[in-house]
XYZ file of C-alpha atoms in Angstrom:
729
model
C 40.639 90.342 82.474
C 40.538 89.501 78.788
C 39.515 93.322 78.217
C 42.606 94.208 80.627
C 44.882 92.296 78.917
C 43.937 93.810 75.124
C 44.062 97.058 76.666
C 47.486 96.904 77.598
C 48.704 95.855 74.038
C 46.566 98.572 72.904
C 47.776 100.933 75.010
C 51.666 98.992 73.838
C 50.470 99.118 70.201
C 50.450 102.864 70.555
C 54.008 102.920 71.860
C 55.513 100.672 69.483
C 53.664 103.132 67.011
C 54.813 106.158 68.467
C 58.447 104.513 67.908
C 58.089 103.814 64.628
C 57.021 107.131 63.732
C 59.654 108.277 65.760
C 62.573 105.976 63.279
C 60.805 107.392 60.495
C 61.143 110.711 61.117
C 64.530 109.995 61.778
C 64.746 108.888 58.156
C 63.301 111.597 56.330
C 64.010 114.017 58.965
C 60.198 115.069 60.337
C 60.167 117.620 63.011
C 58.631 116.249 66.535
C 55.570 118.550 66.313
C 54.696 116.737 63.509
C 55.222 113.058 64.997
C 53.102 114.650 68.185
C 50.306 115.291 65.552
C 50.483 111.550 64.185
C 50.103 110.206 67.775
C 46.805 112.490 68.432
C 45.826 111.525 64.744
C 45.784 108.158 65.937
C 44.701 108.042 69.390
C 41.308 110.207 67.944
C 40.665 108.432 65.233
C 41.664 104.644 66.871
C 40.702 104.539 70.564
C 38.029 107.810 70.254
C 40.378 109.359 73.206
C 42.828 112.203 73.407
C 46.326 111.946 74.280
C 48.917 114.117 75.469
C 52.746 114.734 76.147
C 55.132 117.334 76.983
C 57.908 116.392 74.624
C 58.436 113.661 72.408
C 62.639 112.559 72.381
C 64.188 109.826 70.280
C 67.445 108.470 68.498
C 68.269 105.251 66.750
C 66.810 102.668 69.187
C 64.445 104.442 71.386
C 61.569 106.929 71.801
C 61.198 108.982 75.510
C 57.534 110.180 76.320
C 57.498 113.100 79.146
C 54.153 113.741 80.995
C 52.059 111.404 78.893
C 48.722 110.770 79.703
C 45.006 109.512 77.709
C 42.106 111.229 78.955
C 38.361 109.454 79.255
C 36.429 108.415 76.476
C 36.598 111.158 73.748
C 38.046 114.368 76.335
C 40.180 115.086 78.960
C 36.899 117.486 79.753
C 35.763 113.591 81.223
C 39.093 113.019 83.365
C 42.022 111.273 82.587
C 41.902 107.867 82.369
C 46.090 107.318 82.422
C 49.222 108.947 83.012
C 52.839 108.825 82.973
C 55.664 111.191 84.356
C 58.185 109.673 81.735
C 57.821 106.405 78.980
C 61.295 105.032 77.566
C 60.899 102.073 74.775
C 63.985 101.186 73.771
C 64.311 98.933 70.442
C 66.638 95.434 70.040
C 69.077 96.537 67.055
C 69.918 94.081 65.714
C 66.116 92.409 64.578
C 65.876 96.114 62.877
C 67.985 94.669 60.192
C 65.658 92.116 59.746
C 62.731 94.243 59.235
C 61.835 93.118 63.161
C 60.693 95.742 65.644
C 61.355 94.119 69.271
C 61.641 95.648 72.713
C 64.433 95.205 74.644
C 63.373 97.762 77.820
C 60.580 99.976 78.291
C 60.109 101.601 81.831
C 57.521 103.646 83.322
C 57.414 105.929 86.257
C 54.831 107.711 87.635
C 52.296 105.637 86.149
C 49.113 106.374 87.350
C 45.285 104.320 86.214
C 42.237 105.257 87.540
C 39.790 101.991 87.125
C 35.888 102.847 86.904
C 32.932 100.047 86.647
C 29.719 101.651 86.239
C 26.270 101.606 87.691
C 25.682 99.681 84.395
C 28.078 97.195 84.077
C 30.696 98.485 81.967
C 34.620 100.151 82.585
C 35.863 103.657 81.389
C 37.755 101.659 79.209
C 35.564 99.436 77.309
C 35.689 102.071 74.646
C 39.727 101.488 73.820
C 38.411 97.691 72.576
C 35.778 97.801 69.972
C 34.267 94.221 70.113
C 35.056 93.997 66.021
C 38.407 94.038 67.078
C 37.611 90.722 69.008
C 39.721 88.457 66.642
C 42.457 90.185 65.632
C 45.869 89.547 66.900
C 48.707 92.177 68.157
C 50.429 91.377 65.838
C 48.212 91.695 63.205
C 47.229 95.010 64.683
C 50.682 95.519 64.781
C 51.491 94.596 60.702
C 48.241 96.934 59.500
C 49.429 100.138 60.888
C 53.334 99.791 60.354
C 53.319 99.221 57.081
C 54.568 95.777 56.332
C 56.992 96.465 59.432
C 56.802 93.042 60.875
C 56.002 93.871 65.938
C 56.179 91.135 67.897
C 55.892 91.895 71.270
C 59.567 90.995 72.864
C 60.720 92.689 76.042
C 64.052 91.951 78.157
C 62.687 93.925 80.214
C 59.574 96.350 81.575
C 59.898 98.367 84.864
C 57.143 100.774 86.250
C 57.944 102.810 88.804
C 56.228 105.010 91.459
C 52.896 103.163 89.949
C 49.050 103.984 91.409
C 45.754 102.378 90.342
C 42.321 103.286 91.874
C 39.140 101.448 91.634
C 35.962 102.479 92.078
C 32.837 99.873 91.469
C 29.519 102.583 91.322
C 27.474 99.435 91.613
C 28.552 98.490 94.835
C 30.009 101.876 96.074
C 34.068 99.508 96.408
C 36.706 101.723 96.360
C 40.752 100.017 96.238
C 43.610 101.146 96.034
C 47.068 100.206 95.283
C 49.960 102.726 95.381
C 53.645 102.526 95.331
C 53.713 100.144 92.916
C 56.640 98.325 91.698
C 56.842 95.787 88.794
C 60.184 94.560 87.425
C 59.484 91.823 84.137
C 61.853 89.823 82.453
C 61.800 88.356 79.308
C 58.404 89.022 78.458
C 57.176 87.626 75.592
C 53.568 86.662 75.037
C 54.635 83.125 73.584
C 56.745 82.086 76.940
C 56.439 82.213 80.565
C 58.581 85.114 81.690
C 58.604 86.601 85.576
C 57.455 88.541 87.492
C 58.153 90.443 90.450
C 55.592 93.002 92.409
C 55.661 95.040 95.354
C 53.217 97.285 96.278
C 51.845 98.912 99.360
C 47.592 99.609 99.574
C 46.598 102.611 101.890
C 43.133 102.881 104.232
C 42.138 105.382 106.447
C 38.908 106.165 107.811
C 37.410 106.869 110.843
C 40.356 105.449 114.388
C 41.727 103.455 111.540
C 45.017 103.547 109.473
C 46.553 100.716 107.844
C 50.135 100.276 105.852
C 50.546 97.515 104.612
C 53.312 96.068 102.059
C 52.255 93.322 99.524
C 55.469 91.235 97.991
C 54.665 89.175 94.931
C 56.871 86.562 92.792
C 54.664 85.156 89.901
C 55.616 83.415 86.361
C 53.361 83.672 84.148
C 52.215 82.553 80.859
C 49.777 84.534 78.319
C 49.712 82.360 75.666
C 49.631 84.926 73.537
C 46.216 86.367 74.671
C 44.376 83.035 74.472
C 43.112 83.415 77.864
C 41.857 80.339 79.109
C 45.489 79.122 78.049
C 46.870 81.614 80.411
C 48.670 80.617 83.681
C 50.019 82.286 87.031
C 52.544 80.523 89.085
C 52.249 82.004 92.757
C 56.240 81.183 93.967
C 55.620 84.514 97.212
C 53.071 86.422 98.280
C 53.864 88.144 101.589
C 51.789 90.752 103.516
C 52.517 92.362 106.357
C 51.122 94.407 108.919
C 52.445 95.334 112.572
C 53.629 91.731 114.044
C 50.614 90.154 111.091
C 52.340 88.317 108.625
C 50.916 86.331 105.631
C 52.555 83.977 102.993
C 50.900 82.366 99.957
C 52.115 80.237 97.267
C 50.057 78.011 95.005
C 48.676 79.348 91.596
C 46.025 80.781 88.536
C 45.084 79.354 85.458
C 42.737 80.806 82.886
C 42.404 83.856 82.942
C 39.025 83.909 81.046
C 37.080 82.250 84.103
C 40.065 82.362 86.942
C 41.015 79.304 89.314
C 43.137 79.092 91.680
C 44.396 77.130 94.229
C 46.580 78.682 97.291
C 48.116 77.638 100.321
C 49.792 80.208 103.049
C 50.425 80.983 106.786
C 48.773 83.739 108.646
C 50.652 84.573 111.828
C 51.202 87.592 114.537
C 47.599 87.952 115.246
C 46.976 88.923 118.534
C 44.936 91.975 120.437
C 47.360 94.537 119.760
C 47.202 93.969 116.210
C 43.741 94.795 116.485
C 43.330 97.296 118.909
C 43.052 100.331 116.855
C 39.162 98.339 115.798
C 38.669 96.469 118.772
C 40.372 98.427 121.936
C 38.321 96.562 124.697
C 39.402 92.639 123.747
C 41.224 90.699 126.587
C 44.500 89.496 125.612
C 45.050 86.802 122.957
C 47.728 85.605 120.817
C 46.432 82.978 117.895
C 49.038 80.281 116.990
C 50.292 80.371 113.438
C 46.970 79.924 111.012
C 47.126 77.728 108.422
C 45.010 78.424 104.827
C 44.292 76.502 101.663
C 41.629 78.240 99.000
C 40.558 76.445 96.328
C 38.044 78.776 93.941
C 36.925 79.702 90.927
C 35.127 82.841 89.490
C 33.552 84.143 85.950
C 34.848 87.401 85.794
C 32.213 88.887 83.510
C 29.035 87.592 85.385
C 31.064 88.874 88.934
C 30.634 85.238 90.287
C 32.573 82.622 91.764
C 32.908 78.727 92.828
C 34.456 78.500 96.698
C 35.030 74.660 96.057
C 37.676 75.453 99.967
C 38.280 77.585 102.212
C 40.291 76.301 105.184
C 42.080 77.723 108.811
C 43.084 75.147 110.609
C 45.063 76.116 113.929
C 46.615 72.828 115.881
C 43.894 70.374 116.245
C 41.220 72.659 115.582
C 39.871 73.928 111.901
C 36.943 75.961 110.223
C 36.525 74.716 106.427
C 34.233 76.160 103.862
C 32.721 75.704 100.415
C 29.748 77.494 98.591
C 29.249 80.409 96.112
C 29.325 84.125 96.113
C 28.365 86.826 94.135
C 29.225 90.377 93.303
C 27.355 91.819 90.666
C 24.269 93.912 92.440
C 25.193 96.317 95.187
C 24.476 93.665 98.018
C 26.726 90.387 97.483
C 24.685 87.337 97.536
C 26.576 83.886 98.670
C 25.709 80.307 100.090
C 27.904 78.368 101.894
C 28.177 75.483 103.848
C 31.021 75.033 106.538
C 32.024 72.998 108.983
C 33.812 73.204 112.079
C 36.132 71.179 114.601
C 37.732 72.913 117.906
C 39.145 71.659 120.910
C 38.389 73.594 124.170
C 41.704 72.573 125.775
C 44.012 74.599 122.729
C 42.464 78.010 123.306
C 44.260 78.209 126.770
C 47.612 78.121 124.823
C 45.844 80.932 122.241
C 44.695 83.405 125.673
C 45.727 83.608 129.276
C 42.173 85.222 129.629
C 39.832 81.619 129.562
C 42.652 79.628 131.638
C 40.583 80.545 134.948
C 37.564 78.441 132.590
C 39.367 75.188 132.417
C 37.441 74.889 128.824
C 37.733 71.368 127.487
C 36.399 68.713 125.046
C 35.452 68.843 122.031
C 32.910 71.093 119.636
C 32.347 70.052 115.913
C 29.422 71.411 113.844
C 27.791 71.761 110.259
C 26.693 75.057 109.183
C 25.145 76.805 106.117
C 24.125 80.015 105.253
C 22.505 82.401 102.295
C 22.113 85.861 101.992
C 18.313 85.670 102.169
C 16.340 87.094 104.850
C 18.220 89.994 105.400
C 21.526 87.215 106.177
C 19.289 85.586 108.319
C 19.240 82.356 106.803
C 21.555 80.385 108.900
C 21.390 76.378 109.884
C 23.260 73.908 110.709
C 23.639 71.838 114.681
C 26.456 72.134 116.922
C 27.720 69.083 118.880
C 29.424 68.907 122.328
C 31.800 65.772 123.620
C 32.838 65.729 126.659
C 32.952 69.725 127.092
C 34.360 70.690 130.699
C 34.157 74.984 131.714
C 33.795 76.589 134.879
C 32.506 79.762 135.925
C 32.962 80.241 139.596
C 30.832 79.019 140.978
C 29.338 76.603 138.364
C 31.271 73.391 137.062
C 30.394 71.914 133.962
C 31.885 68.917 133.329
C 30.822 65.857 130.794
C 28.733 68.039 128.500
C 27.499 65.923 125.674
C 24.386 66.211 123.350
C 23.603 68.285 119.761
C 22.281 71.914 119.659
C 20.506 72.068 115.894
C 19.845 75.226 114.033
C 17.032 75.052 111.971
C 17.682 79.382 111.048
C 19.324 81.684 113.209
C 15.603 82.268 115.283
C 14.858 78.449 115.450
C 17.478 76.921 117.941
C 16.718 73.096 120.171
C 18.891 70.456 121.695
C 16.873 67.627 122.495
C 19.073 65.885 124.903
C 21.947 68.070 126.959
C 23.374 65.367 129.511
C 26.455 66.234 132.585
C 27.632 67.239 135.727
C 26.742 69.884 137.125
C 28.540 70.876 140.003
C 29.488 67.079 140.362
C 26.071 65.954 139.868
C 23.865 64.430 136.903
C 21.920 66.311 135.048
C 19.524 65.901 131.916
C 18.074 68.904 130.043
C 16.741 69.912 126.826
C 15.476 73.050 125.671
C 14.299 75.180 122.393
C 14.187 78.748 121.204
C 12.133 80.425 118.187
C 11.798 84.192 117.917
C 8.293 84.380 115.854
C 7.446 88.118 115.422
C 10.036 89.676 117.847
C 8.588 87.343 120.803
C 11.488 85.307 122.105
C 9.537 81.574 122.584
C 11.354 78.911 125.177
C 10.851 75.946 125.826
C 13.343 74.302 129.032
C 13.293 71.759 130.989
C 15.306 69.472 132.783
C 16.344 67.134 135.810
C 19.521 67.465 138.316
C 19.956 64.881 140.795
C 21.324 67.141 143.464
C 22.436 70.873 142.900
C 24.684 72.500 145.866
C 25.895 76.225 145.606
C 28.489 77.645 148.093
C 27.926 81.403 146.503
C 25.918 83.037 143.804
C 27.954 84.708 140.828
C 28.734 88.052 141.447
C 25.922 89.350 138.997
C 23.834 87.791 141.552
C 24.350 90.539 144.021
C 22.316 93.107 144.979
C 21.570 95.997 142.634
C 23.671 99.325 142.936
C 21.974 102.925 142.818
C 23.769 102.895 139.081
C 22.271 99.913 137.920
C 18.922 100.927 139.371
C 19.019 103.848 137.264
C 20.105 102.134 134.414
C 17.493 98.976 134.052
C 15.001 102.359 134.705
C 16.490 103.759 131.540
C 16.459 100.330 129.803
C 12.500 100.115 130.546
C 11.821 103.321 128.490
C 14.137 103.011 126.431
C 12.046 101.055 123.605
C 9.703 98.152 123.481
C 9.650 95.377 125.974
C 12.028 92.239 125.263
C 8.950 89.048 125.539
C 9.108 85.621 125.960
C 6.852 82.804 125.920
C 8.186 80.126 128.319
C 7.614 76.869 129.060
C 9.688 74.920 131.103
C 9.491 71.833 133.642
C 12.116 71.671 136.109
C 12.973 68.784 138.582
C 16.247 69.057 141.448
C 16.656 66.894 144.464
C 18.478 68.205 147.275
C 19.463 71.662 146.736
C 22.113 73.541 148.880
C 22.771 77.344 148.056
C 23.233 80.610 150.466
C 19.818 81.415 152.297
C 18.278 78.123 151.341
C 18.108 74.649 151.563
C 15.224 72.005 149.972
C 15.187 68.482 150.350
C 13.604 68.636 146.780
C 11.717 71.277 144.032
C 9.578 71.378 141.347
C 8.623 73.742 138.834
C 6.158 74.062 136.323
C 5.614 76.691 133.636
C 3.485 78.113 131.222
C 3.650 81.783 130.091
C 3.201 84.057 128.022
C 4.080 87.498 127.418
C 6.878 87.364 130.452
C 8.788 90.816 130.867
C 11.319 92.777 132.921
C 7.336 94.496 134.197
C 5.321 91.634 133.670
C 2.993 94.172 132.780
C 1.560 91.346 130.033
C 2.139 88.086 131.552
C -0.790 85.176 131.075
C -0.520 81.501 132.212
C 0.257 80.174 134.944
C 3.363 78.929 137.878
C 3.234 76.355 140.195
C 6.121 75.283 142.169
C 6.268 72.529 144.705
C 9.133 72.287 147.978
C 9.876 69.926 150.018
C 10.897 70.090 153.214
C 13.238 73.085 154.062
C 14.213 76.257 155.124
C 14.809 79.923 153.990
C 17.624 81.378 156.104
C 17.787 85.391 154.882
C 14.724 85.580 152.519
C 16.052 89.134 151.431
C 19.517 87.630 150.937
C 18.018 84.774 149.053
C 15.704 86.929 146.076
C 17.959 89.425 145.635
C 19.389 89.805 141.849
C 17.194 87.332 140.676
C 13.568 88.701 139.662
C 11.856 85.190 138.969
C 12.467 83.859 142.262
C 11.313 87.136 143.541
C 8.294 86.967 141.739
C 8.008 83.400 143.055
C 8.909 83.804 146.733
C 7.012 86.670 146.746
C 3.399 86.020 148.651
C 6.169 85.005 151.836
C 8.242 88.247 151.139
C 5.055 90.297 151.785
C 3.740 88.805 154.776
C 7.207 88.386 155.820
C 6.904 92.233 155.759
C 3.657 93.338 156.684
C 3.743 90.810 159.931
C 6.641 92.735 160.947
C 4.954 96.028 160.602
C 2.199 94.665 163.357
C 4.786 92.571 165.722
C 3.803 89.815 164.689
C 6.043 86.839 164.626
C 5.193 84.715 161.627
C 7.392 82.924 161.174
C 8.728 81.619 165.069
C 12.286 79.591 165.175
C 12.625 76.093 167.378
C 15.916 77.303 168.519
C 17.179 80.319 169.471
C 20.079 79.370 167.122
C 17.249 79.095 164.188
C 16.230 82.718 164.245
C 15.178 84.398 161.316
C 15.017 80.747 159.160
C 11.356 80.646 157.520
C 11.589 77.065 158.214
C 8.421 74.560 155.872
C 7.939 71.116 155.743
C 7.093 71.770 152.761
C 6.116 74.315 150.293
C 3.807 75.026 147.243
C 2.310 78.026 145.015
C -0.514 78.580 142.237
C -0.193 81.480 139.978
C -1.995 82.454 137.526
C -1.098 85.216 135.478
C -3.449 87.659 133.051
C -2.101 91.002 131.140
C -0.002 91.268 133.603
C -2.324 90.802 137.145
C -1.201 87.653 139.007
C -3.633 85.653 141.076
C -2.203 83.861 144.179
C -4.779 80.933 143.792
C -2.616 79.185 146.147
C 0.046 79.618 148.669
C 1.112 77.378 151.028
C 4.228 77.145 153.384
C 3.748 74.683 156.296
C 6.287 73.697 159.018
C 6.131 71.963 162.594
C 5.333 75.715 163.817
C 3.651 77.672 161.823
C 1.154 77.070 158.748
C 0.786 79.964 155.844
C -2.079 79.723 153.190
C -2.497 83.202 151.182
C -4.867 84.349 148.813
C -5.667 87.171 146.546
C -4.457 89.078 143.221
C -0.527 91.120 142.823
C -1.156 93.786 139.588
C 2.297 94.986 138.170
C 0.653 97.299 136.482
C 0.283 99.566 139.362
C 2.354 97.359 141.620
C -1.251 96.950 143.817
C -1.161 94.456 146.166
C -4.516 92.726 147.156
C -4.454 89.738 149.213
C -4.976 87.688 152.559
C -2.479 85.522 154.401
C -4.028 83.064 157.255
C -1.387 82.252 159.359
C -1.676 78.869 161.961
C 0.624 79.457 164.589
C 1.728 75.811 166.496
C -0.966 73.494 166.511
C -3.356 75.754 166.505
C -6.540 75.641 164.404
C -7.748 79.016 164.903
C -5.782 81.096 162.517
C -4.601 85.240 162.491
C -6.015 86.810 159.226
C -3.937 89.625 157.470
C -4.859 91.499 154.416
C -2.198 92.746 152.510
C -2.600 96.196 150.447
C -0.619 99.003 149.529
C 1.708 98.280 147.158
C 4.929 95.992 145.972
C 7.334 98.646 147.038
C 5.764 99.706 149.950
C 3.079 97.129 151.083
C 0.817 97.508 153.841
C -1.394 95.308 156.619
C -4.741 95.290 158.279
C -5.619 92.613 160.608
C -8.167 90.906 160.143
C -10.085 91.010 163.541
C -13.997 90.148 163.225
C -12.418 86.808 161.028
C -9.282 86.499 163.379
C -11.533 86.595 166.540
C -14.403 84.275 165.649
C -11.837 81.662 164.356
C -9.684 82.138 167.380
C -13.497 81.704 169.609
C -15.033 79.559 167.309
C -12.192 77.342 168.029
C -12.617 77.555 171.602
C -15.925 76.449 171.925
C -15.460 73.718 169.436
C -12.157 72.464 172.064
C -10.129 72.439 169.949
C -6.873 73.881 171.697
C -5.567 76.993 170.728
C -1.646 77.091 171.006
C -0.101 80.453 171.051
C -1.946 82.111 168.421
C 0.615 84.569 168.097
C 4.156 84.913 169.628
C 3.292 88.491 171.294
C 0.090 87.040 173.293
C 1.026 87.877 177.068
C -0.202 84.010 177.475
C -2.313 81.338 176.711
C -5.225 78.668 177.868
C -2.300 76.212 178.819
C -1.782 72.813 177.295
C -5.137 72.078 177.019
C -5.701 68.463 175.208
C -9.538 67.662 174.511
C -8.207 64.061 176.148
C -7.518 65.985 179.359
C -10.333 67.455 179.946
C -12.002 66.072 182.891
C -15.153 67.963 183.054
C -17.736 70.650 181.926
C -16.997 72.797 184.303
C -13.271 72.994 183.924
C -13.836 73.423 179.968
C -15.880 76.019 180.434
C -13.809 77.991 183.029
C -10.963 76.960 180.112
C -12.550 78.519 177.470
C -13.371 81.811 179.657
C -9.161 81.927 180.007
C -8.843 81.379 176.789
C -10.807 83.880 174.709
C -9.665 86.724 177.249
C -5.913 85.974 176.411
C -6.262 85.629 173.138
C -7.914 88.898 173.134
C -5.438 90.631 175.459
C -2.850 89.063 172.570
C -4.622 90.690 169.677
C -4.925 93.957 171.391
C -0.342 93.799 171.633
C -0.892 93.201 168.097
C -1.331 97.205 167.827
C 0.897 98.797 170.251
C 3.804 100.895 168.532
C 7.084 98.444 168.546
C 8.770 102.049 168.619
C 8.870 105.541 166.998
C 10.512 104.510 163.902
C 7.626 102.107 163.081
C 6.437 102.301 159.337
C 2.826 101.476 160.137
C 0.456 100.447 163.008
C -2.045 97.817 162.371
C -5.116 98.794 161.157
C -8.054 97.369 162.798
C -11.223 95.882 160.036
C -14.075 96.194 161.680
C -16.877 94.760 159.325
């Protein structure tokens, strides 16, 4: 900044020299060509640059230059640093009588200034300010160059019209410009405060965005005779607008060598319409007035800044930040601390988009961020106090807890409590991203869970959705997760499912959409309940589908075999899978799920399953035994094929053997299968009176059971997808 002011003084001196030369020429009748030669020689000797202009005209009190230009370093072949269509300097007449040169008016039209910061940190105007000149004051320089004629840099009025300034930073690649600049300075004096009024337009154009922002500035400035640490600017008003957005600032900046700024202001009129060119798909919103406060200092030589305070507040919500920043390198550096306080209830007043969510409560937080780790170095915590929200069909109330952020890849919450759909819950969770693998720990206890309908996103996949999902699987590497979970829920009532309680324990690694890299174990326990429509229940939720996959497959294969594995207690309950308890234990090894245990027990059927499900090939290799009613003689089914197209075999040898074995051991078979034509009757061990009767009963039962098993292999219709096969070995 000090260099820039010295540069302006140098240029002013050139103008004064030209003016003085004009006065001398007038006295000794020098022609304009001689004056031009003198000016060119001065610029070459003292500024190490070329200057040019079309003509110079003068009178007793002033000089006018047309089409003035000052080259980049050494020559115009390197470019033009400054040019102006017209430069007019008029002197105050009375001071001339006292051998003092005072300027009454400076007028510049069409001034263009091109400032460049080179890759080595130097500026294209550095050569205009030699280090040896650093201690010289403008008055001393003027006196030396004007042969004793006193020079005082004063001006009643300085006017700049239609000026343009461009700045290019070759270190960072940043470009900035100020266009159509209008400046009016009254009573300019290096030793006294003076008023400055500035108007300009900033223009930006890229891709879909075209911005034109008019700016108006009113200042009170004191240059302290170019003693930069003592100089200051009082900002009476800074106004800018873009569409409906309006910015207003006031305050001040002192110490031009190491500027210290303190500003306050407002920002209003921000809505989705004002940013539609950048973010066209944002929902409707309209922000109230944003109050701003900034307190910062900068070291221009080192290209660093200290931010004591930046604060934005909207109604009762506020964000404040402090820290340091630097722009000397190609990548900006920063270290920032921030505090956040948000009243969720007031957000509804900003946008009707969230009105249906009915947000409420208070969110506060504190954060730290630096430029380290490619901008991933973020830490802090967020505290929720009595937060509430609704996203049908879920309602959360009285949510309290603290989320801790160790880094952007390490987030945890040791305790989160509240009401979910009116029932108490407590939970904890943590998330760590280690080498692009998400490590998730989630624990929860919920007193009761009731849901009248599933969210819309859990509905059945459309063909388009399935296609998109398939494309995602082949688009890149799978998202892998390691999951540890312990969940306990009291009575559950959701669409297609009810239970008196549920617990789940999981310790898995390599979990993904395809489950091809999964390792670990999952177990669950269900208390009495029923699945009223298993196909609808598992639709749209992959992990629920995996937990109930053995039951889903058993039901599908049993249907093909014309076996009613899950008979209803009454016609009104037909189609339900009722259970008095359910339990599953699954072990995953490199994408193969071993069904260690699947048990569903009810008043009518007990099911036990085991086997393997290969997520690489989708192949099934399972065996399920189903015991209908109170019989201790199960029907055994072997399941093969794939998950999308399972096939089943009735293990005849083991099934018949278990039935006959039960009979010979005087066990009551009951209805072994729904399709059996008849049974041996209600034979109870305590009711058997004679050996003959027992023997006869056993023979009749064996006949009927075998007849019933034979009926399993009859086609239900010509449309049946498979005919059951017998296992003879």
